[in-house]
Coordinates of C-alpha atoms (C1' of nucleotides) in Angstrom, one line a residue:
Chain J
M798 CA 0.0 0.0 0.0
L799 CA 1.1 3.5 -0.6
S800 CA 1.9 5.6 2.5
K801 CA -0.3 8.5 3.5
K802 CA 2.7 10.7 2.5
T803 CA 2.5 9.6 -1.1
Q804 CA -1.3 9.7 -1.1
Y805 CA -1.2 13.3 0.2
A806 CA 1.4 14.1 -2.3
F807 CA -0.9 13.0 -5.1
H808 CA -3.8 15.0 -3.8
A809 CA -1.7 18.1 -3.4
L810 CA -0.3 17.7 -6.9
I811 CA -3.8 17.3 -8.3
Y812 CA -4.9 20.4 -6.5
L813 CA -1.9 22.3 -7.9
A814 CA -2.5 21.1 -11.4
E815 CA -6.2 22.0 -11.3
N816 CA -5.3 25.5 -10.1
V817 CA -2.3 26.4 -12.3
D818 CA -4.1 29.6 -13.4
K819 CA -4.2 31.0 -9.9
G820 CA -0.4 31.3 -9.5
P821 CA 1.4 30.1 -6.4
I822 CA -0.9 28.3 -4.0
L823 CA -0.6 28.4 -0.2
I824 CA 0.3 25.2 1.7
S825 CA -2.5 26.1 4.1
E826 CA -5.0 26.3 1.2
I827 CA -4.1 22.8 0.0
A828 CA -4.1 21.5 3.5
A829 CA -7.6 22.9 4.2
E830 CA -8.9 21.9 0.8
K831 CA -7.7 18.3 1.0
S832 CA -7.9 17.8 4.8
I833 CA -4.2 17.2 5.4
S834 CA -2.2 18.3 8.5
I835 CA -0.6 21.5 7.4
K836 CA 2.8 20.7 9.0
F837 CA 2.9 17.2 7.5
L838 CA 2.0 18.6 4.1
E839 CA 4.8 21.2 4.5
N840 CA 7.4 18.5 4.6
I841 CA 5.9 16.7 1.7
L842 CA 5.9 19.8 -0.5
L843 CA 9.4 20.5 0.4
E844 CA 10.5 17.1 -0.7
L845 CA 8.7 17.6 -4.0
K846 CA 10.4 20.9 -4.4
N847 CA 13.9 19.5 -3.6
A848 CA 13.2 16.9 -6.3
G849 CA 12.5 19.6 -8.8
I850 CA 8.9 18.7 -9.2
L851 CA 7.5 21.8 -7.5
G852 CA 8.7 25.4 -7.3
S853 CA 8.0 27.9 -4.6
K854 CA 7.9 31.5 -3.8
K855 CA 8.3 33.0 -0.3
G856 CA 6.7 35.9 1.3
K857 CA 3.4 37.6 0.5
G858 CA 1.8 36.2 -2.7
G859 CA 4.0 33.2 -2.3
G860 CA 3.2 29.5 -2.4
Y861 CA 3.8 26.4 -4.4
Y862 CA 3.5 25.7 -8.1
L863 CA 4.3 22.9 -10.6
M864 CA 7.7 23.1 -12.3
R865 CA 6.5 20.9 -15.1
T866 CA 3.3 20.2 -17.0
P867 CA 1.2 17.4 -15.4
K868 CA 2.0 15.3 -18.4
E869 CA 5.7 15.4 -17.6
I870 CA 5.3 14.0 -14.1
P871 CA 5.1 10.2 -14.1
L872 CA 3.3 8.6 -11.1
A873 CA 6.3 6.3 -10.6
R874 CA 8.5 9.3 -9.9
I875 CA 6.3 10.5 -7.0
I876 CA 6.0 7.0 -5.5
R877 CA 9.7 6.4 -5.6
L878 CA 10.5 9.7 -4.1
L879 CA 8.2 9.4 -1.1
D880 CA 7.7 5.7 -0.6
G881 CA 10.8 4.2 -2.0
P882 CA 10.8 0.9 -4.0
I883 CA 7.8 0.0 -6.2
A884 CA 8.9 -3.6 -6.5
L885 CA 7.7 -6.3 -4.1
L886 CA 11.1 -7.6 -3.3
P887 CA 14.5 -5.8 -2.8
C888 CA 16.2 -8.2 -5.2
V889 CA 13.9 -7.2 -8.0
S890 CA 13.9 -3.5 -7.5
L891 CA 15.5 -1.4 -10.3
N892 CA 16.1 1.7 -8.2
Y893 CA 16.7 0.2 -4.7
Y894 CA 18.2 -3.1 -5.5
E895 CA 19.5 -5.3 -2.7
R896 CA 20.7 -8.9 -3.0
C897 CA 18.5 -11.4 -1.2
E898 CA 20.1 -13.4 1.6
N899 CA 18.1 -16.6 1.5
C900 CA 18.5 -17.3 -2.2
K901 CA 21.7 -18.7 -3.7
D902 CA 21.2 -17.9 -7.3
E903 CA 18.8 -15.2 -8.6
A904 CA 19.1 -16.6 -12.1
I905 CA 17.3 -19.8 -11.1
C906 CA 15.1 -18.3 -8.3
G907 CA 11.5 -18.7 -9.3
L908 CA 10.3 -16.1 -6.9
H909 CA 12.7 -13.6 -8.6
E910 CA 11.3 -14.3 -12.0
V911 CA 7.6 -13.9 -11.0
M912 CA 8.3 -10.8 -9.0
S913 CA 10.2 -9.3 -11.9
K914 CA 7.1 -9.7 -14.0
V915 CA 5.0 -8.1 -11.4
R916 CA 7.4 -5.2 -11.3
D917 CA 7.4 -4.8 -15.1
A918 CA 3.6 -4.9 -15.3
T919 CA 3.3 -2.3 -12.5
L920 CA 5.9 0.0 -14.0
K921 CA 4.5 -0.2 -17.4
L922 CA 1.5 1.7 -16.0
L923 CA 3.1 3.9 -13.4
E924 CA 5.9 5.1 -15.6
N925 CA 3.6 5.9 -18.5
K926 CA 0.7 7.4 -16.5
S927 CA 1.3 10.9 -15.3
L928 CA -0.2 13.5 -13.1
K929 CA -2.3 14.5 -16.1
D930 CA -4.0 11.1 -16.1
I931 CA -5.2 11.3 -12.5
L932 CA -6.8 14.7 -12.8
T933 CA -10.6 14.7 -12.2
R934 CA -12.3 14.2 -15.5
D935 CA -15.1 16.7 -16.1
Chain T
M717 CA 7.4 -4.2 -0.5
L718 CA 6.4 -7.6 0.9
S719 CA 7.1 -8.0 4.6
K720 CA 9.7 -10.4 6.0
K721 CA 6.9 -12.5 7.2
T722 CA 5.6 -13.0 3.7
Q723 CA 9.1 -13.5 2.3
Y724 CA 9.8 -16.1 5.0
A725 CA 6.5 -17.8 4.2
F726 CA 7.5 -18.2 0.6
H727 CA 10.8 -19.6 1.4
A728 CA 9.3 -22.1 3.9
L729 CA 6.7 -23.1 1.4
I730 CA 9.3 -23.6 -1.2
Y731 CA 11.3 -25.8 1.1
L732 CA 8.2 -27.9 2.0
A733 CA 7.4 -28.3 -1.6
E734 CA 10.8 -29.4 -2.5
N735 CA 10.8 -32.0 0.2
V736 CA 7.4 -33.5 0.0
D737 CA 8.8 -36.9 -0.2
K738 CA 10.4 -36.6 3.2
G739 CA 7.1 -36.4 5.0
P740 CA 6.5 -33.9 7.8
I741 CA 9.3 -31.4 8.1
L742 CA 10.4 -29.8 11.4
I743 CA 10.1 -26.1 12.0
S744 CA 13.6 -26.2 13.2
E745 CA 14.8 -27.7 10.0
I746 CA 13.2 -25.1 7.8
A747 CA 14.4 -22.3 10.1
A748 CA 18.0 -23.6 10.0
E749 CA 17.9 -24.3 6.3
K750 CA 16.5 -20.9 5.4
S751 CA 18.1 -18.8 8.2
I752 CA 14.9 -17.7 9.8
S753 CA 14.3 -17.1 13.5
I754 CA 12.7 -20.3 14.7
K755 CA 10.1 -18.7 16.9
F756 CA 9.1 -16.2 14.2
L757 CA 8.8 -18.9 11.7
E758 CA 6.6 -20.9 14.2
N759 CA 4.0 -18.1 14.1
I760 CA 4.1 -17.9 10.3
L761 CA 3.6 -21.7 9.8
L762 CA 0.7 -21.6 12.3
E763 CA -1.0 -19.0 10.3
L764 CA -0.5 -21.0 7.2
K765 CA -1.9 -24.0 8.9
N766 CA -5.0 -22.1 10.2
A767 CA -5.6 -20.9 6.7
G768 CA -5.7 -24.5 5.5
I769 CA -2.5 -24.3 3.4
L770 CA -0.4 -26.4 5.7
G771 CA -1.1 -29.4 7.9
S772 CA 0.9 -30.5 10.9
K773 CA 1.7 -33.5 13.0
K774 CA 2.8 -33.4 16.6
G775 CA 5.2 -35.5 18.5
K776 CA 8.1 -37.6 17.2
G777 CA 8.1 -37.8 13.4
G778 CA 5.9 -34.7 13.4
G779 CA 6.3 -31.5 11.5
Y780 CA 4.6 -29.5 8.8
Y781 CA 3.5 -30.5 5.3
L782 CA 1.5 -29.0 2.4
M783 CA -2.2 -29.6 2.4
R784 CA -2.5 -29.0 -1.3
T785 CA -0.2 -29.4 -4.3
P786 CA 2.0 -26.4 -5.1
K787 CA 0.0 -25.7 -8.2
E788 CA -3.1 -25.2 -6.0
I789 CA -1.5 -22.5 -3.9
P790 CA -1.7 -19.1 -5.7
L791 CA 0.9 -16.5 -4.6
A792 CA -1.8 -13.9 -4.0
R793 CA -3.3 -16.1 -1.3
I794 CA -0.1 -16.1 0.7
I795 CA 0.4 -12.4 0.3
R796 CA -3.1 -11.5 1.4
L797 CA -3.0 -13.8 4.3
L798 CA 0.3 -12.5 5.8
D799 CA 0.6 -9.0 4.4
G800 CA -3.0 -7.9 3.8
P801 CA -4.0 -5.9 0.7
I802 CA -2.2 -6.2 -2.6
A803 CA -3.7 -3.0 -4.1
L804 CA -1.8 0.3 -3.7
L805 CA -4.8 2.1 -2.3
P806 CA -7.5 1.1 0.1
C807 CA -10.2 2.4 -2.2
V808 CA -9.0 0.0 -4.9
S809 CA -8.6 -3.1 -2.8
L810 CA -10.9 -6.1 -3.6
N811 CA -10.4 -7.9 -0.3
Y812 CA -9.7 -5.0 2.0
Y813 CA -11.7 -2.1 0.5
E814 CA -12.0 1.2 2.4
R815 CA -13.6 4.3 1.0
C816 CA -11.1 7.2 0.5
E817 CA -11.7 10.3 2.6
N818 CA -10.2 12.9 0.3
C819 CA -12.0 12.0 -2.8
K820 CA -15.6 12.9 -3.5
D821 CA -16.5 10.5 -6.2
E822 CA -14.6 7.4 -7.0
A823 CA -16.3 7.1 -10.4
I824 CA -14.5 10.2 -11.7
C825 CA -11.4 10.0 -9.6
G826 CA -8.4 9.5 -11.9
L827 CA -6.2 8.1 -9.3
H828 CA -8.8 5.4 -8.6
E829 CA -8.8 4.4 -12.2
V830 CA -5.1 4.1 -12.7
M831 CA -4.6 2.2 -9.4
S832 CA -7.4 -0.2 -10.4
K833 CA -5.4 -1.0 -13.5
V834 CA -2.2 -1.5 -11.5
R835 CA -4.1 -3.9 -9.2
D836 CA -5.5 -5.8 -12.1
A837 CA -2.2 -6.2 -13.8
T838 CA -0.6 -7.3 -10.5
L839 CA -3.4 -9.8 -9.7
K840 CA -3.4 -11.3 -13.1
L841 CA 0.1 -12.5 -12.3
L842 CA -0.2 -13.2 -8.6
E843 CA -3.5 -15.0 -8.9
N844 CA -2.4 -17.2 -11.7
K845 CA 1.1 -18.0 -10.5
S846 CA 1.4 -20.5 -7.8
L847 CA 3.9 -22.0 -5.4
K848 CA 4.7 -24.4 -8.3
D849 CA 5.9 -21.5 -10.4
I850 CA 8.5 -20.3 -7.8
L851 CA 10.2 -23.6 -7.2
T852 CA 13.8 -23.6 -8.1
R853 CA 14.2 -24.8 -11.7
D854 CA 16.8 -27.5 -12.1
Chain E
dA402 C1' 2.4 -44.9 32.8
dT403 C1' 6.1 -42.0 31.9
dT404 C1' 9.2 -39.4 29.2
dT405 C1' 10.4 -37.2 25.2
dT406 C1' 9.4 -34.8 21.1
dA407 C1' 7.3 -31.4 18.6
dG408 C1' 3.6 -28.3 17.5
dT409 C1' 0.0 -24.7 19.9
dC410 C1' -1.2 -20.6 21.9
dT411 C1' -0.9 -16.1 23.9
dA412 C1' 1.4 -12.5 25.6
dT413 C1' 5.1 -9.4 25.6
dC414 C1' 9.1 -6.9 24.1
dT415 C1' 12.0 -4.4 20.9
dT416 C1' 13.0 -2.0 16.8
dT417 C1' 11.8 0.4 12.9
dT418 C1' 8.8 3.1 10.2
dT419 C1' 5.1 6.2 9.7
dT420 C1' 2.7 10.0 10.9
dA421 C1' 2.5 14.3 13.0
dT422 C1' 4.0 18.5 15.6
dA423 C1' 6.9 22.3 17.3
dG424 C1' 9.4 26.3 16.8
dG425 C1' 12.7 29.1 15.1
dT426 C1' 14.9 31.1 10.4
dT427 C1' 14.9 33.2 5.9
dT428 C1' 12.9 35.5 2.1
dT429 C1' 9.9 38.7 -0.2
dA430 C1' 6.2 42.2 -0.9
dT431 C1' 4.3 46.3 0.7
Chain O
dA797 C1' 9.8 47.9 9.4
dT798 C1' 6.3 44.6 9.2
dA799 C1' 3.8 40.9 7.9
dA800 C1' 3.3 36.9 5.1
dA801 C1' 4.8 32.7 3.8
dA802 C1' 8.1 29.1 2.8
dC803 C1' 12.4 26.7 4.9
dC804 C1' 14.7 23.8 8.0
dT805 C1' 15.7 20.8 11.8
dA806 C1' 14.6 18.3 15.5
dT807 C1' 11.6 15.7 18.1
dA808 C1' 7.5 13.2 19.6
dA809 C1' 3.8 10.0 19.3
dA810 C1' 1.6 6.2 17.3
dA811 C1' 1.6 2.2 14.7
dA812 C1' 3.5 -1.7 12.5
dA813 C1' 7.0 -5.1 11.9
dG814 C1' 10.0 -8.3 13.7
dA815 C1' 11.3 -11.2 17.2
dT816 C1' 11.2 -13.8 21.7
dA817 C1' 9.4 -16.2 25.9
dG818 C1' 7.2 -19.7 28.2
dA819 C1' 3.7 -22.5 29.6
dC820 C1' 0.4 -25.9 27.3
dT821 C1' -1.2 -29.9 24.5
dA822 C1' -0.9 -34.0 21.7
dA823 C1' 1.5 -37.9 19.9
dA824 C1' 4.8 -41.4 19.9
dA825 C1' 8.4 -44.3 22.0
dT826 C1' 9.8 -46.7 25.8

DNA sequence: ATTTTAGTCTATCTTTTTTATAGGTTTTAT
DNA sequence: ATAAAACCTATAAAAAAGATAGACTAAAAT
């Protein structure tokens, strides 16, 4: 399951995307609008900023805004940033690989093979679907 | 990521499947063979037994054994039993559904749609692949 | 019958991760 | 100058994961 952090990030990004025309948006506005603890959200938006996904402006009239178009922000990027690995096993993760202790040879490990397929199927969607694809259809 | 519990369960099941001919297998043997804390493994095997996946025999010559053929044990079953939901969001889980707070209407929620697809792609593999498919190929 | 073997059950403990909060600092507009 | 708003770091609280302890029950061997 995705952590609350990642879920909140998605909701915040959706809100930002749906209000691009309004310029920088206050953390407090997003928090209120999406019922997220303002301080928790603050940390999340900071991480998104440090990753180059969001930009911000301080002082009066400040707030957060998207640094890229929704189409340019793959869902996998957000998940990896805030939740870490997408794969179900460390030995099958592309970005957070770790060798498995209990298995002698990955090449003949059946678990490895199946979980690689799961990862591929998941990534095919999450890498290709972007913020644009999760905006409310109206 | 799958929890250690689920990972250990897979390794234990693999060991049991690869040693069916030897009759009931000791918890201690599996623990030693797969480097798992014996007491932790004990709990896991019990859960698998209570779910009808394993059978057991007490006293001398006792141990654990599979109640079904490896082919009849889907990977999804094990994961759900020990880890809970396979879906990435509660509002998209088939077996552990929970309504999402932040979203007004699931029918038009884009996140819901994408995550449903991820769930389907994952389940297509995990429901159809069984213990048999993760045995070491030799 | 008694002893030994091995799983059963339930409770607790420890560690790690997740979720959340607090409070001061810096930047910018007016 | 002042107020607004993001920035930053640390910490706390809660929950989940991982692991352990020990008494109990059942089966088998003797």
